[in-house]
Coordinates of C-alpha atoms in Angstrom, one line a residue:
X29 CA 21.7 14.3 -71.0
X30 CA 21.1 16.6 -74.0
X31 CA 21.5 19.6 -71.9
X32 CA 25.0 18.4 -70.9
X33 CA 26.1 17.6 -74.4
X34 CA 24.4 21.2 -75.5
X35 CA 27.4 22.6 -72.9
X36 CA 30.1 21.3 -74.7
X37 CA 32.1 23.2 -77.5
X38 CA 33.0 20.2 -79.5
X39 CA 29.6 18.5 -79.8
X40 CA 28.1 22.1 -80.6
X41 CA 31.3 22.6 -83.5
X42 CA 29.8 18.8 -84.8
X43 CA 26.4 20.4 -85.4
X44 CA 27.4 23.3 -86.8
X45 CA 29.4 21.1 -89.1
X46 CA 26.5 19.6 -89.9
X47 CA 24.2 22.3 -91.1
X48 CA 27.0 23.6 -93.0
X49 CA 27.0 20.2 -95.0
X50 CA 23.3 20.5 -95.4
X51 CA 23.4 23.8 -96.4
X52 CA 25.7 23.4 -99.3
X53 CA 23.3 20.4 -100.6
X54 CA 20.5 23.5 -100.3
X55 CA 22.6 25.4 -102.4
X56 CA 23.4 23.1 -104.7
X57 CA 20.2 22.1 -105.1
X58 CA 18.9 25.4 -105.6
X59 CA 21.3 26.4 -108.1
X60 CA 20.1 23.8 -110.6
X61 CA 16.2 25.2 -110.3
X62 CA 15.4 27.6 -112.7
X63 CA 12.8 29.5 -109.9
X64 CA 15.4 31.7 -108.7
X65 CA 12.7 32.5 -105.9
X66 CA 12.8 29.7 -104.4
X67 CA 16.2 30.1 -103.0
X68 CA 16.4 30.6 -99.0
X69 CA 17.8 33.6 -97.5
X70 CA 19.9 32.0 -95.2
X71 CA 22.5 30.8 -97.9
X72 CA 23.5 34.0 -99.2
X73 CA 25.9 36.4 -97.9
X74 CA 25.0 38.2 -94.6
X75 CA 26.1 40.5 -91.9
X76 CA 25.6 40.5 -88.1
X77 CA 27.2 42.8 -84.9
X78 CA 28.1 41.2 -81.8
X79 CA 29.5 43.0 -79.0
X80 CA 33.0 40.9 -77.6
X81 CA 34.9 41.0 -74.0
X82 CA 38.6 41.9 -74.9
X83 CA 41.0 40.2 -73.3
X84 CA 44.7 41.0 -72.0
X85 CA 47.4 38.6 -72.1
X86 CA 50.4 39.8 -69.9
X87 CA 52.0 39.1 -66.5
X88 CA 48.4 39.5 -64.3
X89 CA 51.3 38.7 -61.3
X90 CA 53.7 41.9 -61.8
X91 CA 51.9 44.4 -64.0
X92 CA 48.3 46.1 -63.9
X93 CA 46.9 47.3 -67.4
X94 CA 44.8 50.3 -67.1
X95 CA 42.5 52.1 -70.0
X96 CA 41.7 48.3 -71.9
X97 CA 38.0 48.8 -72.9
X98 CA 35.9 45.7 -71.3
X99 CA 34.2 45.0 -74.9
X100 CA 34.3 45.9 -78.1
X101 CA 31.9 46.0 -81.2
X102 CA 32.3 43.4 -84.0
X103 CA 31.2 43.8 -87.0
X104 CA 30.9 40.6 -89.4
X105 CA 30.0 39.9 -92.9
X106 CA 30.0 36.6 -95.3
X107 CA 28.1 33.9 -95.7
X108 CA 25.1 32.5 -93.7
X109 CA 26.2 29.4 -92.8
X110 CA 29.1 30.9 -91.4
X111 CA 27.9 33.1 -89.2
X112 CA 25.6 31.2 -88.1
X113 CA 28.3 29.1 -87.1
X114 CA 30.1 31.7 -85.3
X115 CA 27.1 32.0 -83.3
X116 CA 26.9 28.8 -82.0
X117 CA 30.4 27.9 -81.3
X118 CA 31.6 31.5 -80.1
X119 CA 35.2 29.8 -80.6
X120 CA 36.5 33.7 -81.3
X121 CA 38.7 36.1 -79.4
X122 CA 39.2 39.6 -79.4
X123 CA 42.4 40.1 -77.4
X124 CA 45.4 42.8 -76.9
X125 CA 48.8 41.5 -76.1
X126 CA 51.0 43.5 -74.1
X127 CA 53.3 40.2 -73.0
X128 CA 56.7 41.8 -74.2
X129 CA 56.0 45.6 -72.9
X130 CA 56.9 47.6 -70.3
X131 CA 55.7 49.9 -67.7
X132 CA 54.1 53.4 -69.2
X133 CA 51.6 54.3 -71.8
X134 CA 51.6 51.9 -75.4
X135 CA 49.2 51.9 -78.2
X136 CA 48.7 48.9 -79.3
X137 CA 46.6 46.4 -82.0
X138 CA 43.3 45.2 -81.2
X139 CA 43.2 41.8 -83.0
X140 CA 40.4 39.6 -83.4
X141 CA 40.5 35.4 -83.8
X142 CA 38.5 32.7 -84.4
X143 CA 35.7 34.0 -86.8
X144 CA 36.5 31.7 -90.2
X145 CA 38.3 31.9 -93.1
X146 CA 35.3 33.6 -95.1
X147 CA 34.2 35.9 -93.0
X148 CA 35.2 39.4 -93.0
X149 CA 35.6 41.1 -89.3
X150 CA 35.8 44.7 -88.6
X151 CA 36.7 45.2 -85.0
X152 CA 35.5 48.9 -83.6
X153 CA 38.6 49.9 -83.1
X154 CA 41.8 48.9 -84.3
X155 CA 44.3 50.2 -81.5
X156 CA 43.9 50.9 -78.1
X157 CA 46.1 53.3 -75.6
X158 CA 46.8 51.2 -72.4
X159 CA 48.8 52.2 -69.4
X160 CA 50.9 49.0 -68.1
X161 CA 51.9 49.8 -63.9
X162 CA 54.0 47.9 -61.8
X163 CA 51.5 45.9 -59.5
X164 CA 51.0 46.8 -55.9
X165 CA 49.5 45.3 -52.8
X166 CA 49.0 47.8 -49.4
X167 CA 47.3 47.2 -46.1
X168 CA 45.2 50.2 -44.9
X169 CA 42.5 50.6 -41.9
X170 CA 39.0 50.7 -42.6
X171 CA 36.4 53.7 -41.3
X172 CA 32.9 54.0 -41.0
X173 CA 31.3 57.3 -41.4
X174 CA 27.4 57.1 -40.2
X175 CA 25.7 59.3 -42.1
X176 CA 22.5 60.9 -41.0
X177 CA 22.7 60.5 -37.6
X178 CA 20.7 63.5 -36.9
X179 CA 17.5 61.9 -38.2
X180 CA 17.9 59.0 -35.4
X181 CA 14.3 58.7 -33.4
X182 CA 14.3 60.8 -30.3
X183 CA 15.8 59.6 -27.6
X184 CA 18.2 56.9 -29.5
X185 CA 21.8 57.5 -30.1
X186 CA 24.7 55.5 -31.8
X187 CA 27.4 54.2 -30.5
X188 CA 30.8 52.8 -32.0
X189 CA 30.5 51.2 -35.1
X190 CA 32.6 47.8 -35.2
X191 CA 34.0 46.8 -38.5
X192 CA 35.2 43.2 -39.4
X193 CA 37.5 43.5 -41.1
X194 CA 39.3 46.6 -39.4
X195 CA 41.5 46.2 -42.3
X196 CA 42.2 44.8 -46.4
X197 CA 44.2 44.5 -48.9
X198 CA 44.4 47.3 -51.9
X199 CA 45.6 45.5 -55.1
X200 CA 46.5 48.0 -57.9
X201 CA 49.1 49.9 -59.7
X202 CA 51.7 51.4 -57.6
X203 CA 51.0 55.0 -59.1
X204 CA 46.8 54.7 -58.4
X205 CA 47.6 53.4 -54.7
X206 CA 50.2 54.8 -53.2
X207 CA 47.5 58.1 -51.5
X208 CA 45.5 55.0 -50.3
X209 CA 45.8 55.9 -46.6
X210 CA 42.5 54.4 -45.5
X211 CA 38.9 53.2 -46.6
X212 CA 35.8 55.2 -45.5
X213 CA 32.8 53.4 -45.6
X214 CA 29.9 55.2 -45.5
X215 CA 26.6 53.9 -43.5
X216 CA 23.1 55.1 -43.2
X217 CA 21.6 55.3 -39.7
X218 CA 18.5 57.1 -40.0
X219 CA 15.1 55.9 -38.6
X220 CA 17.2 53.1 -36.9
X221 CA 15.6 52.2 -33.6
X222 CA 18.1 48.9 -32.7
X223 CA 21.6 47.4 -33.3
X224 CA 21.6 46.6 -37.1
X225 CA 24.8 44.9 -38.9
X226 CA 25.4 45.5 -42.7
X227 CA 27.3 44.1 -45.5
X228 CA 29.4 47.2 -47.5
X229 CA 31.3 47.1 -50.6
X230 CA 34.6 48.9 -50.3
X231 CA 35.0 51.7 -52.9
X232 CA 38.1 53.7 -53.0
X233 CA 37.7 57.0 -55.1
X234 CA 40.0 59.2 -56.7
X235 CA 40.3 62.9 -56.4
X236 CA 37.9 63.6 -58.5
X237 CA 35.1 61.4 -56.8
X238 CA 35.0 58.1 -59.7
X239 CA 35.7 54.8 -58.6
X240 CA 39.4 53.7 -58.4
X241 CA 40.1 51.0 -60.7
X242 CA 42.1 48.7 -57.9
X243 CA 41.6 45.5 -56.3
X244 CA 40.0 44.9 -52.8
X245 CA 39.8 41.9 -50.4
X246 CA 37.9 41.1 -48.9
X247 CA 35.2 42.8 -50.7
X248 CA 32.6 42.9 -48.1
X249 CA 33.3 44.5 -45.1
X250 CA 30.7 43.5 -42.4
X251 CA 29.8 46.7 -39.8
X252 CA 27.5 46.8 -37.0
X253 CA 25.8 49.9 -35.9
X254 CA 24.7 49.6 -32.0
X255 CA 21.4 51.5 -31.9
X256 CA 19.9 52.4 -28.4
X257 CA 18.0 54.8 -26.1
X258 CA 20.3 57.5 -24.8
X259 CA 21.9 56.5 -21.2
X260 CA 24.3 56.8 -18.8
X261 CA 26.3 55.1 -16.0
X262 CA 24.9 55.7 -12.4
X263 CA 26.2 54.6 -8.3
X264 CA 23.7 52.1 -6.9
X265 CA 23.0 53.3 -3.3
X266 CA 21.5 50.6 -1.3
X267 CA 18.8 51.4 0.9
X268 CA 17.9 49.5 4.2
X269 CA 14.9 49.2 6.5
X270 CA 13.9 48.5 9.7
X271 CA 16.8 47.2 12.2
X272 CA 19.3 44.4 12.7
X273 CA 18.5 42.6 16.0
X274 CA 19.8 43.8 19.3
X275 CA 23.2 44.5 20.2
X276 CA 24.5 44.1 16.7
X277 CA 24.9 46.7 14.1
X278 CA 24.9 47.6 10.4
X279 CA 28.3 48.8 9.7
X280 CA 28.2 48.9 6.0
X281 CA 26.1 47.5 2.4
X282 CA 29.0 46.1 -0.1
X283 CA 27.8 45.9 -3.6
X284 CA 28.8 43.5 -6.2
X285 CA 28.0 45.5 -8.6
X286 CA 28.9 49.6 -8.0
X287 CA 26.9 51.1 -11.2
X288 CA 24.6 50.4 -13.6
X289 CA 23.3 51.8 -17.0
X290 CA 20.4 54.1 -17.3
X291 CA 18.2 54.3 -20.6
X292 CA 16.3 57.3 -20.3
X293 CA 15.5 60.6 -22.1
X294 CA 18.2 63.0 -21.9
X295 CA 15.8 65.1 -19.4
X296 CA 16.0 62.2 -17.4
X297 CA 19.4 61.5 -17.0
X298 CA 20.5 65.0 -16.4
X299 CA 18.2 65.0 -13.3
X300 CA 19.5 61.4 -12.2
X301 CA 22.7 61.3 -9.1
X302 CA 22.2 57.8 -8.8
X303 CA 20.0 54.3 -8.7
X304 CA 18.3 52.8 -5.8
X305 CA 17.8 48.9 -4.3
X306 CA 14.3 48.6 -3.2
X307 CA 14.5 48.5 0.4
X308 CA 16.3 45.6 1.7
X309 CA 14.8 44.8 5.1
X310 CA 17.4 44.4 8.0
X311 CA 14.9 43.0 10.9
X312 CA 16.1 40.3 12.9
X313 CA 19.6 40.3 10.5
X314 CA 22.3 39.2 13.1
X315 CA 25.3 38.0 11.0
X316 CA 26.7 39.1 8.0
X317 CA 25.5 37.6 4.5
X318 CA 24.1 38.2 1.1
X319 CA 21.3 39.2 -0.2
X320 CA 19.7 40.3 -3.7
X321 CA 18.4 43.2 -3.9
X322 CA 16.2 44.6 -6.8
X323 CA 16.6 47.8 -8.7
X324 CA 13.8 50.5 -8.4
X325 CA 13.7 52.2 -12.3
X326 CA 13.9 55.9 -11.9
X327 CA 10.8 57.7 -12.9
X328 CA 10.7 58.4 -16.3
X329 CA 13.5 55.7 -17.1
X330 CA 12.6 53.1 -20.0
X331 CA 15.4 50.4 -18.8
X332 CA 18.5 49.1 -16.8
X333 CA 21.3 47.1 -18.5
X334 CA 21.0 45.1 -14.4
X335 CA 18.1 44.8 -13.1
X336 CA 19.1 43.4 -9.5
X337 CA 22.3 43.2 -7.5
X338 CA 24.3 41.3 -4.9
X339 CA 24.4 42.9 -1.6
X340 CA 26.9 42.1 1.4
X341 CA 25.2 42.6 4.1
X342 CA 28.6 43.9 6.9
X343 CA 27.3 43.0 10.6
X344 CA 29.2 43.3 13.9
X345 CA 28.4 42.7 17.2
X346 CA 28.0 45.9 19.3
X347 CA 31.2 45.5 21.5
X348 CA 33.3 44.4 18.5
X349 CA 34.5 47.3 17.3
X350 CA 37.2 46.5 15.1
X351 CA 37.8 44.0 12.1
X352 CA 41.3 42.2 11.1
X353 CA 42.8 44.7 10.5
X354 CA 42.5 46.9 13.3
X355 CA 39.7 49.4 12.1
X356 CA 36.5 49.3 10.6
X357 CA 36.2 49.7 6.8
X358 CA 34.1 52.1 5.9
X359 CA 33.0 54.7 2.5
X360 CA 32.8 58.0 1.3
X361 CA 31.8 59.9 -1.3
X362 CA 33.2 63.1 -2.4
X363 CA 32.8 65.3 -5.5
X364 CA 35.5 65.5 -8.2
X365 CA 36.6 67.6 -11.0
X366 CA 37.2 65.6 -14.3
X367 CA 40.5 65.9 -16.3
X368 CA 40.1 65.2 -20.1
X369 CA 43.2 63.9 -22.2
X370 CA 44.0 62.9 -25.8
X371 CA 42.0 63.9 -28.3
X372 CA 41.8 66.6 -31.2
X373 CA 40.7 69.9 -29.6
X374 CA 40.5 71.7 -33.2
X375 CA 38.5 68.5 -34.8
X376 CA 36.3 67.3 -32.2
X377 CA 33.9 69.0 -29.6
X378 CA 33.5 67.1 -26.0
X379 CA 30.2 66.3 -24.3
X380 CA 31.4 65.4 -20.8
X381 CA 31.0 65.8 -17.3
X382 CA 32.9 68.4 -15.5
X383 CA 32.3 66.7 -12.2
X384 CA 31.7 63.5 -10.8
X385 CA 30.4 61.4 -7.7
X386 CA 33.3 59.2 -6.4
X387 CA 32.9 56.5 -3.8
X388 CA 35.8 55.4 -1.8
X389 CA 36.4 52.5 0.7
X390 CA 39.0 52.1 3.0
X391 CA 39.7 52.9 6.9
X392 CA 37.9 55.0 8.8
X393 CA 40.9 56.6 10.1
X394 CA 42.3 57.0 6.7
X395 CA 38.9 58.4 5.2
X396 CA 38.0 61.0 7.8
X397 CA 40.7 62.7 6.0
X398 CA 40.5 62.9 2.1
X399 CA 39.2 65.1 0.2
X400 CA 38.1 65.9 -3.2
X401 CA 42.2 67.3 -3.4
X402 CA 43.4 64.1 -2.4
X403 CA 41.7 62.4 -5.8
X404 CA 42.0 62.9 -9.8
X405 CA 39.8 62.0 -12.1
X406 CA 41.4 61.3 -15.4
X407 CA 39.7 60.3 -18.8
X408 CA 42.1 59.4 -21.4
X409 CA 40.2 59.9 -25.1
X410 CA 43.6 58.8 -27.0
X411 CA 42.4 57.3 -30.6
X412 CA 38.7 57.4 -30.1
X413 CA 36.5 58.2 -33.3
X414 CA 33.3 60.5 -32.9
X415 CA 30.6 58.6 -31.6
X416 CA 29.1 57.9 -27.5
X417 CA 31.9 56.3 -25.6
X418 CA 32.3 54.5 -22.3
X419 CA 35.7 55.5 -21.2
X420 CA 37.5 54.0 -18.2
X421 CA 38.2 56.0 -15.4
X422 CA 42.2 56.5 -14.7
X423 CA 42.2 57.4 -10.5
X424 CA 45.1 58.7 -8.3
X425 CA 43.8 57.8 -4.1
X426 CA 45.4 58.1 -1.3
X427 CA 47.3 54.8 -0.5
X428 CA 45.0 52.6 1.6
X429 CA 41.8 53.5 -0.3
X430 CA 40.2 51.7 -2.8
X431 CA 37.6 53.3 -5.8
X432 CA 34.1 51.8 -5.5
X433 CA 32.4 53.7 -8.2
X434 CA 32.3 55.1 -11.1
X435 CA 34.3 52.8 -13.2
X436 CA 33.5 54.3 -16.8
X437 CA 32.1 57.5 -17.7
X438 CA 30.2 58.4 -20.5
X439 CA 31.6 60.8 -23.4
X440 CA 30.3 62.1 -26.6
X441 CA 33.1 62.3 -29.7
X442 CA 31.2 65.0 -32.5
X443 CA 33.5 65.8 -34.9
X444 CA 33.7 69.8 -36.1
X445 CA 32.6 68.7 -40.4
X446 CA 29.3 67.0 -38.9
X447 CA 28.9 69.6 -37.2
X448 CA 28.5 71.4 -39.6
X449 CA 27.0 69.2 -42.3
X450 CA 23.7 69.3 -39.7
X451 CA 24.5 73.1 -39.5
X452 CA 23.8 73.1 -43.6
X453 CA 20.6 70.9 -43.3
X454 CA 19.4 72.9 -40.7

């Protein structure tokens, strides 16, 4: 109970009223002693320094006031009782008013309220330059830039950062925020081994590298790193053993699931074409159906992102040649160049494949003749930041054949200045 009484102003102003009463019966009582040594130092006159916040009255909603200092030093002097009054209440102010003034640069009184009658203030300074702007809000995107990705473990890479929010809001004076173009956050990956999400504070810096004095919200922007093992995106090739039961015959494995991710050391990947079922065993198989087949982990490989599949089984009869639709379906795979579009040649070098293992399915007669001519392999890069990137494959086949595999390929996004920061380091 004492402690919520001790919180409020007018019970402490009560108290301090109090001690000022006893003090002047000190005094008084004092003064009629002839032992001028007993009198108590805290009656007599006295001087103390307190450091204030200064406040700013004007139109918060319209105007931003630029060059106010946060605090300024007081100096006081009078009597005891009354500064130890000033203490305890703190009912003072030291405030600038700009209400009435324009935009542009005023100097303008520092006052001070609030101390008593008898005491004698001398603020730090008595005027103050400000610079009153019209106020300002702006939307702008957010960026990450991941700093020392070059000290990564070996055999991890990063992928792209995801930041929520993408973007905020940039509160300040219309001169101070009208270069804001976009935040850049910077993040520190090294010696990260797995995904890690962090909490940054947006600072926006002016030209000469010091904190911009402007408003941001949210004023957390949440970003997650995804950490992992280098890999790549690989055909799954089922393989079969032994043979389906007499007169019928395999005429083709259909694969839920076309590719699959490969982590691996880099040595690794380069030598890997593609990813093997363990043998699925066709003895006896007279009908088509399903089956799940597991994945064998290349040699060398630490993981799979799947590690079995769905297989389709396609049986026929030996004297039934033909499905519905008048031929058997069947698939091919052919090599094909890789055509690279939309992004900055000048800024950014490109780690990707030249070539690439395409699977087609479709009719027989239809497939006996394409070629690797009759296919283009496009990857479209259009607004994609440095960092490792599954891209979707855009295809052109002939009509009547439909892609199996690859659906995404893997590219690498370096831009030319980190580059050449890990040049410097180097």
């Amino acid at each position: 109970m004492i402690d919520q009484w001790l919180q409020h102003k007018w019970f402490l102003r009560i108290i301090a009223l109090a001690l000022a009463i006893l003090l002047y019966f000190m005094v008084a009582e004092t003064s009629s002693s002839t032992n001028s040594t007993n009198a108590l130092p805290i009656v007599g006159q006295s001087s103390m320094s307190l450091d204030v916040p200064v406040e700013v009255f004007f139109d918060e909603v319209q105007y931003v006031a630029y060059n106010v200092p946060e605090e300024m030093n007081v100096e006081l002097q009078g009597p005891s009782s009354s500064l130890t009054m000033t203490k305890l209440v703190k009912d003072y102010q030291v405030f600038v008013d700009l209400t009435n003034l324009g935009t542009g640069f005023h100097r303008v009184p520092v006052e001070a309220r609030g101390f008593g009658g008898d005491v004698n203030v001398k603020l730090e300074r008595d005027t103050v330059e400000i610079y009153i702007d019209r106020k300002q809000t702006v939307e702008v995107p957010v960026s990450v830039n991941l700093l020392n990705k070059d000290q990564l473990p070996e055999g991890y890479v990063v992928g792209e950062a995801e930041i929520e929010p993408a973007t905020v809001k940039v509160s300040g004076g219309e001169s101070r925020i009208q270069n804001v173009k976009e935040i850049t956050l910077n993040v520190d990956v090294a010696n990260q081994t797995q995904t890690f999400t962090r909490e940054v504070p947006p600072t926006i810096l002016d030209a000469n590298g010091n904190p911009l004095n402007v408003t941001v919200e949210p004023n957390i922007i949440n970003v997650t790193v995804p950490v992992y093992e280098q890999s790549a995106v690989f055909p799954i090739e089922a393989v079969t053993t032994g043979e389906v039961a007499d007169n019928f015959r395999l005429v083709d494995t259909l694969l839920e699931e076309t590719e699959v991710r490969v982590f691996a050391p880099r040595e690794v990947l380069d030598a890997l074409d593609r990813v093997e079922t363990e043998p699925i065993d066709l003895d006896g198989v007279d009908q088509t159906g399903k089956v799940t087949a597991k994945l064998v982990l290349p040699d060398g490989a630490s993981s799979l992102a799947t590690e079995q599949v769905e297989v389709q089984l396609l049986v026929r009869a030996d004297d039934q040649t033909r499905d519905d639709t008048g031929e058997l379906t069947e698939r091919v795979r052919l090599t094909v160049p890789v055509t690279v579009r939309g992004y900055d040649r000048t800024n950014y070098t490109l780690q990707a494949p030249e070539v690439v293992s395409v699977t087609l399915s479709g009719k027989r007669s239809l497939l006996e003749s394409v070629t690797s001519n009759s296919i283009s392999v496009t990857l479209d890069l259009t607004g994609l930041p440095s960092g490792l990137h599954g891209v979707d494959v855009d295809y052109e086949v002939p009509k009547g054949a439909t892609v199996v595999s690859p659906k995404t390929i893997d590219v690498e996004l370096t831009s030319v200045e980190d580059q050449t920061e890990t040049s410097s380091l180097q």
